[in-house]
Amino acid sequence: MGPGARLAALLAVLALGTGDPERAAARGDTFSALTSVARALGPERRLLGLLRRYLRGEEARLRDLTRFYDKVLSLHEDSTTPVANPLLAFTLIKRLQSDWRNVVHSLEASENIRALKDGYEKVEQDLPAFEDLEGAARALMRLQDVYMLNVKGLARGVFQRVTGSAITDLYSPKRLFSLTGDDCFQVGKAGNVSCALSLSREFLLYSPDNKRMARNVLKYERLLAESPNQVVTEAVIQRPNIPHLQTRDTYEGLCQTLGSQPTLYQIPSLYCSYETNSNAYLLLQPIRKEVIHLEPYIALYHDFISDSEAQKIREFAEPWLQRSVVASGEKQLQVEYRISKSAWLKDTVDPMLVTLNHRIAALTGLDVRPPYAEYLQVVNYGIGGHYEPHFDHATSPSSPLYRMKSGNRVATFMIYLSSVEAGGATAFIYANLSVPVVKNAALFWWNLHRSGEGDSDTLHAGCPVLVGDKWVANKWIHEYGQEFRRPCSSSPED
């Protein structure tokens, strides 16, 4: 069992939860994009207002109860007060018959809590679903697993990797946000039930009087009995069903570098330049180009867009974001190995997008007009958002890409629309390099050889976002329309 699975199992010992799958299906995607998580602050602000009104009502009620308590206590402390006093006798009977009943069955208390419940029910449809809590918990385990985070440190709000006696600070937050014991219990909801049951039983051997652990044992046994076909629900990261699973260690190692690539003095053939591509459009404002790799060819164009352009693209896309999917045969599926939301922007949305396409075309020399290229896809990553090793080009004839009748994806042009504090690098597995998130820069690479065959060396991944709000925009360019712009070759080596 790996460290991530072990952590999940240990946390699962402590608690498991139940949820409403219908509501989860309707609004269970909050965790998959950080902009959706940010929107969840709105409902919580409304809940804070409701809670404030409830607390004020309860404070007034408690002040009345305190006065009642002090008054009755003073009567009991005065032993000289004669019970024979008819006024005392009357008030005693009244208290016992009426006042205490009102205290125990307070209508005011019921009205206060009812108002809070009514307000909560109005906000409830806008709150994250149980699936979001599970997704966020799995995201924490993913970050711990991929970046080898110290578990105790993470619970204290510290992002450190501990290997032997060496401690590496991956991120130093200005303010520490630590996890409570209950927070850790909730992470266990995404855990391994069967292993949790085994560990709980072992725990009871050392602490047989632990009532909570005994209740957990009964709960796990009931869950396993109700779902005999799902006895093992391993809290491990699901990965694509491709013949590259052996690349996991390389992938995670590249992610752990938080973005690194060869420098000029290491490989002299790599270079930086001001790129015009012999295009008049770029003569007055060349793009700063950094060649990162030659085979496959990967280039990074710095300051490709401005801050205002990046912001506008994010604003255009945000209302249309939907959970990102992957192609599986002829189907489009939501999967655990791709956590993000995405939206497609047509050129007609704003003239700025037309200008952006002109700039991409000038720089790459390719035709990026539909149908020779896809619309701009804007992606926002969620908590621990990532996309495990994959190809951008189709590897199967049944891929939905071929329905576009414009050939395979010959090239990828990916624009970083934001920066992140840590993580989120683009890792090229076989090229053995990772490119950090560089705000406003664009990453370009060829997916196909000149022969039209897919370049297997372009296997790449979006590393989990450790801290930050990662936005990217993808422009996928297809084969058709590029015949005279990137001539074909009969040699599979080209």
Short mmCIF file of C-alpha atoms in Angstrom, two decimals:
data_model
loop_
_atom_site.label_atom_id
_atom_site.label_comp_id
_atom_site.label_asym_id
_atom_site.label_seq_id
_atom_site.Cartn_x
_atom_site.Cartn_y
_atom_site.Cartn_z
CA MET A 1 0.00 0.00 0.00
CA GLY A 2 1.43 3.39 -1.03
CA PRO A 3 1.70 6.37 1.32
CA GLY A 4 -1.42 7.98 -0.14
CA ALA A 5 -3.49 4.84 0.27
CA ARG A 6 -2.11 4.27 3.77
CA LEU A 7 -3.02 7.83 4.77
CA ALA A 8 -6.52 7.33 3.36
CA ALA A 9 -7.00 4.08 5.25
CA LEU A 10 -5.78 5.53 8.54
CA LEU A 11 -8.07 8.54 8.22
CA ALA A 12 -10.96 6.34 7.16
CA VAL A 13 -10.68 4.55 10.49
CA LEU A 14 -12.00 7.65 12.15
CA ALA A 15 -15.13 8.40 10.15
CA LEU A 16 -17.23 7.71 7.11
CA GLY A 17 -20.17 9.77 5.90
CA THR A 18 -23.29 9.38 3.84
CA GLY A 19 -24.59 11.62 1.12
CA ASP A 20 -27.43 12.23 -1.25
CA PRO A 21 -26.31 11.01 -4.69
CA GLU A 22 -29.09 12.86 -6.52
CA ARG A 23 -28.06 16.21 -5.07
CA ALA A 24 -24.41 15.29 -5.61
CA ALA A 25 -25.08 14.72 -9.29
CA ALA A 26 -26.74 18.11 -9.56
CA ARG A 27 -24.07 20.23 -7.84
CA GLY A 28 -21.15 17.94 -7.04
CA ASP A 29 -18.57 19.76 -9.13
CA THR A 30 -17.59 22.60 -6.80
CA PHE A 31 -14.24 21.00 -5.97
CA SER A 32 -13.21 20.57 -9.61
CA ALA A 33 -12.56 24.28 -10.31
CA LEU A 34 -11.16 26.85 -7.92
CA THR A 35 -13.45 29.56 -9.27
CA SER A 36 -16.40 27.39 -8.18
CA VAL A 37 -14.85 27.00 -4.74
CA ALA A 38 -14.51 30.78 -4.52
CA ARG A 39 -18.20 31.20 -5.37
CA ALA A 40 -19.04 29.01 -2.37
CA LEU A 41 -17.94 31.89 -0.15
CA GLY A 42 -21.17 33.71 -1.08
CA PRO A 43 -23.56 31.16 0.46
CA GLU A 44 -21.37 30.95 3.55
CA ARG A 45 -21.60 34.73 3.99
CA ARG A 46 -25.39 34.41 3.89
CA LEU A 47 -25.22 31.61 6.45
CA LEU A 48 -23.05 33.80 8.67
CA GLY A 49 -25.77 36.47 8.59
CA LEU A 50 -28.40 33.89 9.57
CA LEU A 51 -26.21 32.58 12.36
CA ARG A 52 -25.57 36.10 13.64
CA ARG A 53 -29.32 36.75 13.93
CA TYR A 54 -29.78 33.38 15.62
CA LEU A 55 -27.01 34.10 18.13
CA ARG A 56 -28.46 37.49 18.98
CA GLY A 57 -31.87 35.93 19.60
CA GLU A 58 -30.35 33.19 21.72
CA GLU A 59 -28.21 35.66 23.66
CA ALA A 60 -31.36 37.59 24.62
CA ARG A 61 -33.09 34.35 25.60
CA LEU A 62 -30.09 33.23 27.65
CA ARG A 63 -29.99 36.58 29.45
CA ASP A 64 -33.61 36.01 30.49
CA LEU A 65 -32.77 32.48 31.62
CA THR A 66 -29.80 33.76 33.60
CA ARG A 67 -32.01 36.27 35.41
CA PHE A 68 -34.53 33.51 36.15
CA TYR A 69 -31.79 31.23 37.44
CA ASP A 70 -30.26 33.92 39.67
CA LYS A 71 -33.67 34.80 41.12
CA VAL A 72 -34.60 31.21 41.97
CA LEU A 73 -31.11 30.47 43.29
CA SER A 74 -31.28 33.45 45.66
CA LEU A 75 -34.56 32.12 47.11
CA HIS A 76 -33.02 28.70 47.76
CA GLU A 77 -29.93 30.22 49.33
CA ASP A 78 -32.05 32.23 51.81
CA SER A 79 -32.95 29.57 54.38
CA THR A 80 -34.88 32.06 56.51
CA THR A 81 -37.59 32.57 53.90
CA PRO A 82 -40.76 30.99 55.39
CA VAL A 83 -42.55 28.57 53.10
CA ALA A 84 -45.73 29.52 54.90
CA ASN A 85 -45.67 32.93 53.20
CA PRO A 86 -48.60 32.67 50.76
CA LEU A 87 -46.80 34.85 48.21
CA LEU A 88 -43.78 32.52 48.29
CA ALA A 89 -46.04 29.48 48.08
CA PHE A 90 -47.85 30.93 45.08
CA THR A 91 -44.67 31.84 43.21
CA LEU A 92 -43.15 28.42 43.96
CA ILE A 93 -46.16 26.61 42.53
CA LYS A 94 -46.28 28.97 39.57
CA ARG A 95 -42.62 28.35 38.80
CA LEU A 96 -42.91 24.60 39.03
CA GLN A 97 -46.17 24.40 37.10
CA SER A 98 -45.55 27.11 34.48
CA ASP A 99 -42.19 28.88 34.48
CA TRP A 100 -40.03 25.75 34.39
CA ARG A 101 -42.24 24.31 31.65
CA ASN A 102 -41.61 27.44 29.59
CA VAL A 103 -37.89 27.10 30.21
CA VAL A 104 -37.78 23.49 29.07
CA HIS A 105 -40.25 23.89 26.21
CA SER A 106 -39.25 27.40 25.12
CA LEU A 107 -41.19 28.60 22.10
CA GLU A 108 -38.61 31.33 21.65
CA ALA A 109 -35.83 28.75 21.37
CA SER A 110 -37.87 26.80 18.83
CA GLU A 111 -38.58 29.97 16.83
CA ASN A 112 -34.91 30.93 16.80
CA ILE A 113 -33.73 27.54 15.56
CA ARG A 114 -36.63 27.33 13.08
CA ALA A 115 -35.61 30.66 11.54
CA LEU A 116 -32.04 29.39 11.23
CA LYS A 117 -33.19 26.14 9.62
CA ASP A 118 -35.51 27.94 7.19
CA GLY A 119 -32.70 30.24 6.13
CA TYR A 120 -30.32 27.30 5.71
CA GLU A 121 -32.82 25.41 3.55
CA LYS A 122 -33.07 28.42 1.21
CA VAL A 123 -29.28 28.47 0.80
CA GLU A 124 -28.79 24.69 0.77
CA GLN A 125 -29.20 24.26 -2.99
CA ASP A 126 -26.19 26.53 -3.53
CA LEU A 127 -23.93 24.63 -1.11
CA PRO A 128 -21.31 22.04 -2.08
CA ALA A 129 -22.59 18.48 -2.26
CA PHE A 130 -21.25 15.42 -0.47
CA GLU A 131 -19.35 14.55 -3.65
CA ASP A 132 -17.48 17.84 -3.31
CA LEU A 133 -16.34 16.92 0.19
CA GLU A 134 -15.15 13.54 -1.05
CA GLY A 135 -13.44 15.17 -4.03
CA ALA A 136 -11.68 17.72 -1.83
CA ALA A 137 -10.56 14.95 0.51
CA ARG A 138 -9.17 12.92 -2.37
CA ALA A 139 -7.41 16.07 -3.61
CA LEU A 140 -5.57 16.42 -0.29
CA MET A 141 -4.50 12.79 -0.50
CA ARG A 142 -3.40 13.31 -4.11
CA LEU A 143 -1.24 16.28 -3.13
CA GLN A 144 0.26 14.35 -0.24
CA ASP A 145 0.95 11.39 -2.53
CA VAL A 146 2.38 13.19 -5.60
CA TYR A 147 4.45 15.77 -3.71
CA MET A 148 5.38 13.41 -0.85
CA LEU A 149 4.13 15.88 1.73
CA ASN A 150 4.77 15.26 5.39
CA VAL A 151 1.35 14.29 6.80
CA LYS A 152 1.82 15.82 10.24
CA GLY A 153 3.14 19.01 8.70
CA LEU A 154 0.23 19.17 6.27
CA ALA A 155 -2.25 18.85 9.14
CA ARG A 156 -0.51 21.85 10.76
CA GLY A 157 -0.73 23.84 7.51
CA VAL A 158 2.92 23.36 6.51
CA PHE A 159 3.80 22.16 2.98
CA GLN A 160 7.02 20.21 3.41
CA ARG A 161 8.60 17.15 1.88
CA VAL A 162 10.67 15.10 4.30
CA THR A 163 13.13 12.60 2.82
CA GLY A 164 15.41 11.08 5.41
CA SER A 165 16.91 13.96 7.38
CA ALA A 166 16.29 16.51 4.61
CA ILE A 167 13.30 18.87 4.85
CA THR A 168 12.20 20.77 1.75
CA ASP A 169 9.75 23.65 2.06
CA LEU A 170 7.53 23.51 -1.01
CA TYR A 171 5.36 26.45 -0.02
CA SER A 172 5.39 28.85 2.92
CA PRO A 173 1.94 30.36 3.47
CA LYS A 174 1.70 33.81 5.05
CA ARG A 175 -0.98 32.44 7.35
CA LEU A 176 -1.17 28.86 8.58
CA PHE A 177 -4.46 27.02 8.09
CA SER A 178 -4.28 23.86 10.14
CA LEU A 179 -6.69 20.93 10.05
CA THR A 180 -8.73 20.11 13.15
CA GLY A 181 -9.24 16.57 14.30
CA ASP A 182 -12.69 16.63 12.74
CA ASP A 183 -11.20 17.85 9.45
CA CYS A 184 -8.92 14.82 9.43
CA PHE A 185 -11.91 12.62 10.21
CA GLN A 186 -13.68 14.03 7.15
CA VAL A 187 -10.71 13.25 4.92
CA GLY A 188 -11.23 9.64 5.98
CA LYS A 189 -14.57 9.64 4.15
CA ALA A 190 -12.66 9.05 0.94
CA GLY A 191 -10.83 6.10 2.43
CA ASN A 192 -10.66 2.35 2.12
CA VAL A 193 -13.57 0.84 4.08
CA SER A 194 -12.29 -2.73 4.25
CA CYS A 195 -8.85 -1.63 5.44
CA ALA A 196 -10.44 0.80 7.87
CA LEU A 197 -12.47 -2.04 9.36
CA SER A 198 -9.33 -4.12 9.81
CA LEU A 199 -7.45 -1.25 11.48
CA SER A 200 -10.43 -0.42 13.69
CA ARG A 201 -10.59 -3.98 14.97
CA GLU A 202 -6.85 -3.87 15.62
CA PHE A 203 -7.30 -0.58 17.49
CA LEU A 204 -9.92 -2.18 19.76
CA LEU A 205 -7.41 -4.83 20.79
CA TYR A 206 -5.36 -2.07 22.43
CA SER A 207 -8.31 0.03 23.57
CA PRO A 208 -11.34 -2.26 24.00
CA ASP A 209 -13.34 0.42 25.86
CA ASN A 210 -13.17 2.95 23.03
CA LYS A 211 -16.87 3.40 22.23
CA ARG A 212 -16.34 5.50 19.14
CA MET A 213 -14.10 2.90 17.55
CA ALA A 214 -16.64 0.20 18.40
CA ARG A 215 -19.35 2.21 16.65
CA ASN A 216 -17.06 2.61 13.63
CA VAL A 217 -16.58 -1.16 13.45
CA LEU A 218 -20.35 -1.66 13.33
CA LYS A 219 -20.68 1.09 10.71
CA TYR A 220 -17.99 -0.39 8.45
CA GLU A 221 -19.44 -3.88 8.77
CA ARG A 222 -22.87 -2.56 7.78
CA LEU A 223 -21.47 -0.64 4.79
CA LEU A 224 -19.60 -3.67 3.51
CA ALA A 225 -22.67 -5.87 3.99
CA GLU A 226 -24.80 -3.40 2.02
CA SER A 227 -22.26 -3.20 -0.83
CA PRO A 228 -20.68 -6.65 -1.16
CA ASN A 229 -19.51 -5.88 -4.70
CA GLN A 230 -17.63 -2.80 -3.53
CA VAL A 231 -15.69 -4.32 -0.68
CA VAL A 232 -12.48 -2.71 -1.76
CA THR A 233 -12.76 1.01 -2.44
CA GLU A 234 -9.10 1.86 -2.55
CA ALA A 235 -8.30 5.54 -2.08
CA VAL A 236 -5.65 5.53 -4.77
CA ILE A 237 -5.42 7.80 -7.77
CA GLN A 238 -7.19 6.42 -10.82
CA ARG A 239 -5.03 6.60 -13.93
CA PRO A 240 -5.72 6.38 -17.66
CA ASN A 241 -5.96 2.91 -19.14
CA ILE A 242 -2.96 3.40 -21.40
CA PRO A 243 0.30 1.41 -21.62
CA HIS A 244 2.25 4.11 -19.81
CA LEU A 245 1.48 3.32 -16.19
CA GLN A 246 5.15 2.54 -15.68
CA THR A 247 5.79 6.27 -16.15
CA ARG A 248 4.15 7.13 -12.83
CA ASP A 249 7.42 7.54 -10.95
CA THR A 250 8.82 9.78 -13.70
CA TYR A 251 5.62 11.82 -13.77
CA GLU A 252 5.56 12.37 -10.02
CA GLY A 253 9.29 13.09 -9.95
CA LEU A 254 8.85 15.80 -12.59
CA CYS A 255 5.94 17.27 -10.65
CA GLN A 256 8.03 17.37 -7.48
CA THR A 257 10.57 19.63 -9.16
CA LEU A 258 7.74 22.22 -9.43
CA GLY A 259 8.87 23.00 -12.97
CA SER A 260 12.38 22.46 -14.32
CA GLN A 261 13.95 22.20 -17.73
CA PRO A 262 17.46 22.15 -19.20
CA THR A 263 19.31 25.46 -19.35
CA LEU A 264 21.34 26.82 -22.23
CA TYR A 265 24.70 25.89 -20.77
CA GLN A 266 23.55 22.27 -20.39
CA ILE A 267 22.29 21.91 -23.96
CA PRO A 268 23.81 24.53 -26.31
CA SER A 269 21.32 23.76 -29.11
CA LEU A 270 18.54 25.27 -27.02
CA TYR A 271 18.25 29.01 -27.44
CA CYS A 272 16.22 32.16 -26.79
CA SER A 273 15.29 34.72 -29.43
CA TYR A 274 12.88 37.45 -30.47
CA GLU A 275 10.52 35.61 -32.82
CA THR A 276 8.82 37.21 -35.82
CA ASN A 277 8.43 34.03 -37.94
CA SER A 278 9.07 36.36 -40.91
CA ASN A 279 5.54 37.66 -40.42
CA ALA A 280 4.82 41.39 -40.80
CA TYR A 281 2.27 41.13 -37.99
CA LEU A 282 5.10 40.52 -35.49
CA LEU A 283 7.78 42.83 -36.89
CA LEU A 284 6.99 45.74 -34.59
CA GLN A 285 6.39 43.54 -31.56
CA PRO A 286 8.38 40.28 -31.67
CA ILE A 287 7.56 37.54 -29.17
CA ARG A 288 10.23 36.36 -26.75
CA LYS A 289 10.82 32.70 -27.61
CA GLU A 290 12.54 30.07 -25.49
CA VAL A 291 13.21 26.71 -27.13
CA ILE A 292 12.89 24.20 -24.31
CA HIS A 293 13.25 20.90 -26.16
CA LEU A 294 14.05 19.75 -29.69
CA GLU A 295 12.63 16.21 -29.94
CA PRO A 296 9.79 16.65 -29.38
CA TYR A 297 9.92 20.31 -30.27
CA ILE A 298 8.65 22.42 -27.37
CA ALA A 299 8.83 26.21 -27.22
CA LEU A 300 7.73 28.70 -24.59
CA TYR A 301 6.64 32.17 -25.74
CA HIS A 302 6.92 34.68 -22.92
CA ASP A 303 4.40 37.53 -22.48
CA PHE A 304 2.30 36.19 -25.32
CA ILE A 305 -0.78 37.91 -23.93
CA SER A 306 -1.33 40.84 -21.59
CA ASP A 307 -2.82 40.82 -18.08
CA SER A 308 -6.01 42.46 -19.36
CA GLU A 309 -6.40 39.89 -22.16
CA ALA A 310 -5.92 37.00 -19.71
CA GLN A 311 -8.48 38.49 -17.35
CA LYS A 312 -11.03 38.99 -20.12
CA ILE A 313 -10.65 35.40 -21.30
CA ARG A 314 -11.22 34.14 -17.75
CA GLU A 315 -14.28 36.36 -17.37
CA PHE A 316 -15.75 35.21 -20.70
CA ALA A 317 -15.31 31.55 -19.78
CA GLU A 318 -16.35 31.51 -16.12
CA PRO A 319 -20.16 31.44 -16.62
CA TRP A 320 -19.83 28.49 -19.01
CA LEU A 321 -17.44 26.26 -17.09
CA GLN A 322 -18.43 22.60 -16.92
CA ARG A 323 -16.64 19.56 -15.54
CA SER A 324 -13.86 18.54 -17.93
CA VAL A 325 -14.21 15.18 -19.66
CA VAL A 326 -11.96 12.81 -21.56
CA ALA A 327 -12.62 10.74 -24.65
CA SER A 328 -13.16 7.03 -24.00
CA GLY A 329 -13.92 5.43 -27.34
CA GLU A 330 -16.94 7.32 -28.63
CA LYS A 331 -17.97 8.55 -25.17
CA GLN A 332 -17.04 11.63 -23.15
CA LEU A 333 -16.50 10.75 -19.48
CA GLN A 334 -15.75 12.52 -16.21
CA VAL A 335 -12.77 10.83 -14.59
CA GLU A 336 -10.76 11.14 -11.40
CA TYR A 337 -7.49 11.55 -13.29
CA ARG A 338 -8.65 14.86 -14.77
CA ILE A 339 -9.92 17.36 -12.21
CA SER A 340 -10.87 20.69 -13.75
CA LYS A 341 -13.68 22.61 -15.43
CA SER A 342 -13.56 23.91 -18.97
CA ALA A 343 -15.47 26.08 -21.43
CA TRP A 344 -15.26 26.64 -25.17
CA LEU A 345 -15.12 30.20 -26.51
CA LYS A 346 -16.08 30.98 -30.10
CA ASP A 347 -14.26 33.76 -31.93
CA THR A 348 -17.54 35.69 -32.10
CA VAL A 349 -17.59 36.18 -28.32
CA ASP A 350 -15.32 39.23 -28.55
CA PRO A 351 -13.03 40.88 -31.15
CA MET A 352 -10.12 40.29 -28.78
CA LEU A 353 -10.37 36.55 -29.47
CA VAL A 354 -10.07 37.21 -33.21
CA THR A 355 -6.94 39.25 -32.55
CA LEU A 356 -5.59 36.41 -30.39
CA ASN A 357 -6.12 33.96 -33.25
CA HIS A 358 -4.25 36.26 -35.63
CA ARG A 359 -1.34 36.35 -33.21
CA ILE A 360 -1.29 32.54 -32.86
CA ALA A 361 -1.43 32.12 -36.64
CA ALA A 362 1.39 34.62 -37.17
CA LEU A 363 3.60 32.94 -34.60
CA THR A 364 3.00 29.31 -35.62
CA GLY A 365 2.48 29.84 -39.34
CA LEU A 366 -0.62 27.63 -39.11
CA ASP A 367 -4.26 28.19 -40.05
CA VAL A 368 -6.19 28.44 -36.77
CA ARG A 369 -9.60 29.28 -38.26
CA PRO A 370 -12.43 26.75 -37.81
CA PRO A 371 -12.61 23.99 -38.95
CA TYR A 372 -8.80 23.81 -39.17
CA ALA A 373 -8.53 24.44 -35.44
CA GLU A 374 -10.85 24.04 -32.48
CA TYR A 375 -12.39 26.89 -30.55
CA LEU A 376 -10.39 28.18 -27.61
CA GLN A 377 -10.79 25.87 -24.62
CA VAL A 378 -10.42 27.63 -21.27
CA VAL A 379 -9.66 25.46 -18.23
CA ASN A 380 -9.76 26.21 -14.51
CA TYR A 381 -8.25 23.62 -12.19
CA GLY A 382 -9.83 22.70 -8.86
CA ILE A 383 -8.46 21.66 -5.47
CA GLY A 384 -5.38 19.61 -6.30
CA GLY A 385 -6.52 19.94 -9.93
CA HIS A 386 -4.52 17.89 -12.40
CA TYR A 387 -4.55 15.91 -15.63
CA GLU A 388 -2.49 12.74 -15.52
CA PRO A 389 -0.24 11.61 -18.43
CA HIS A 390 -2.12 11.76 -21.73
CA PHE A 391 -1.81 12.67 -25.39
CA ASP A 392 -3.57 15.62 -26.98
CA HIS A 393 -3.81 13.84 -30.32
CA ALA A 394 -6.17 10.95 -30.93
CA THR A 395 -4.64 7.49 -30.59
CA SER A 396 -7.73 5.55 -31.70
CA PRO A 397 -9.71 5.76 -34.97
CA SER A 398 -12.93 5.79 -32.91
CA SER A 399 -11.94 9.02 -31.17
CA PRO A 400 -14.56 11.82 -31.28
CA LEU A 401 -11.82 14.05 -32.73
CA TYR A 402 -12.25 12.40 -36.12
CA ARG A 403 -15.93 13.38 -36.25
CA MET A 404 -14.73 16.91 -36.94
CA LYS A 405 -13.46 15.66 -40.34
CA SER A 406 -10.42 17.89 -40.07
CA GLY A 407 -7.82 15.29 -39.18
CA ASN A 408 -5.91 14.75 -35.99
CA ARG A 409 -4.52 17.42 -33.68
CA VAL A 410 -1.22 18.31 -35.27
CA ALA A 411 -0.18 20.89 -32.65
CA THR A 412 -1.05 22.30 -29.24
CA PHE A 413 -0.84 25.97 -28.27
CA MET A 414 -1.45 26.34 -24.53
CA ILE A 415 -1.60 29.76 -22.85
CA TYR A 416 -1.08 30.22 -19.11
CA LEU A 417 -3.78 32.69 -18.01
CA SER A 418 -2.63 32.91 -14.39
CA SER A 419 0.22 32.18 -12.04
CA VAL A 420 0.21 29.74 -9.12
CA GLU A 421 2.10 29.71 -5.83
CA ALA A 422 3.25 26.10 -6.15
CA GLY A 423 2.70 23.05 -8.34
CA GLY A 424 0.71 22.86 -11.55
CA ALA A 425 3.69 22.40 -13.89
CA THR A 426 3.29 20.79 -17.32
CA ALA A 427 5.36 17.60 -17.27
CA PHE A 428 6.59 15.92 -20.47
CA ILE A 429 7.22 12.37 -19.40
CA TYR A 430 9.52 10.97 -22.08
CA ALA A 431 11.23 14.31 -22.69
CA ASN A 432 11.98 14.24 -18.95
CA LEU A 433 11.25 17.90 -18.26
CA SER A 434 8.54 19.99 -16.65
CA VAL A 435 7.54 23.54 -17.52
CA PRO A 436 6.38 25.73 -14.63
CA VAL A 437 3.29 27.90 -14.82
CA VAL A 438 4.52 31.21 -16.30
CA LYS A 439 1.70 33.75 -16.33
CA ASN A 440 0.84 35.13 -19.79
CA ALA A 441 3.29 32.76 -21.51
CA ALA A 442 2.28 30.22 -24.15
CA LEU A 443 3.60 26.71 -24.62
CA PHE A 444 3.71 25.20 -28.11
CA TRP A 445 4.51 21.69 -29.29
CA TRP A 446 3.89 19.39 -32.28
CA ASN A 447 1.73 16.34 -31.53
CA LEU A 448 2.31 14.62 -34.87
CA HIS A 449 5.36 13.80 -36.93
CA ARG A 450 5.46 15.21 -40.47
CA SER A 451 4.46 11.75 -41.62
CA GLY A 452 1.15 12.16 -39.77
CA GLU A 453 2.03 9.57 -37.14
CA GLY A 454 1.48 10.49 -33.52
CA ASP A 455 4.58 11.50 -31.57
CA SER A 456 4.62 9.24 -28.53
CA ASP A 457 7.24 11.50 -26.92
CA THR A 458 4.55 14.15 -26.37
CA LEU A 459 3.02 12.21 -23.50
CA HIS A 460 2.45 14.97 -20.96
CA ALA A 461 0.54 15.82 -17.79
CA GLY A 462 -0.79 18.75 -15.84
CA CYS A 463 0.72 18.29 -12.37
CA PRO A 464 -1.58 18.79 -9.37
CA VAL A 465 -1.93 22.41 -8.31
CA LEU A 466 -0.42 22.52 -4.84
CA VAL A 467 -1.38 26.12 -4.05
CA GLY A 468 -3.00 28.64 -6.39
CA ASP A 469 -5.68 29.21 -9.01
CA LYS A 470 -4.51 27.78 -12.33
CA TRP A 471 -6.13 28.88 -15.60
CA VAL A 472 -5.03 27.84 -19.08
CA ALA A 473 -6.39 28.28 -22.61
CA ASN A 474 -5.81 25.60 -25.25
CA LYS A 475 -5.88 26.08 -29.00
CA TRP A 476 -5.74 22.71 -30.74
CA ILE A 477 -4.75 22.90 -34.40
CA HIS A 478 -5.72 20.12 -36.82
CA GLU A 479 -4.01 18.54 -39.82
CA TYR A 480 -6.33 19.74 -42.59
CA GLY A 481 -5.57 23.24 -43.78
CA GLN A 482 -1.89 22.96 -42.87
CA GLU A 483 -0.76 20.99 -45.97
CA PHE A 484 1.26 23.89 -47.39
CA ARG A 485 2.12 25.43 -44.04
CA ARG A 486 3.70 22.29 -42.62
CA PRO A 487 4.39 19.97 -45.56
CA CYS A 488 4.12 16.23 -45.01
CA SER A 489 7.02 13.83 -45.14
CA SER A 490 7.23 10.20 -46.11
CA SER A 491 9.84 9.56 -43.46
CA PRO A 492 8.53 8.46 -40.05
CA GLU A 493 11.65 10.03 -38.53
CA ASP A 494 10.60 13.60 -39.45
#
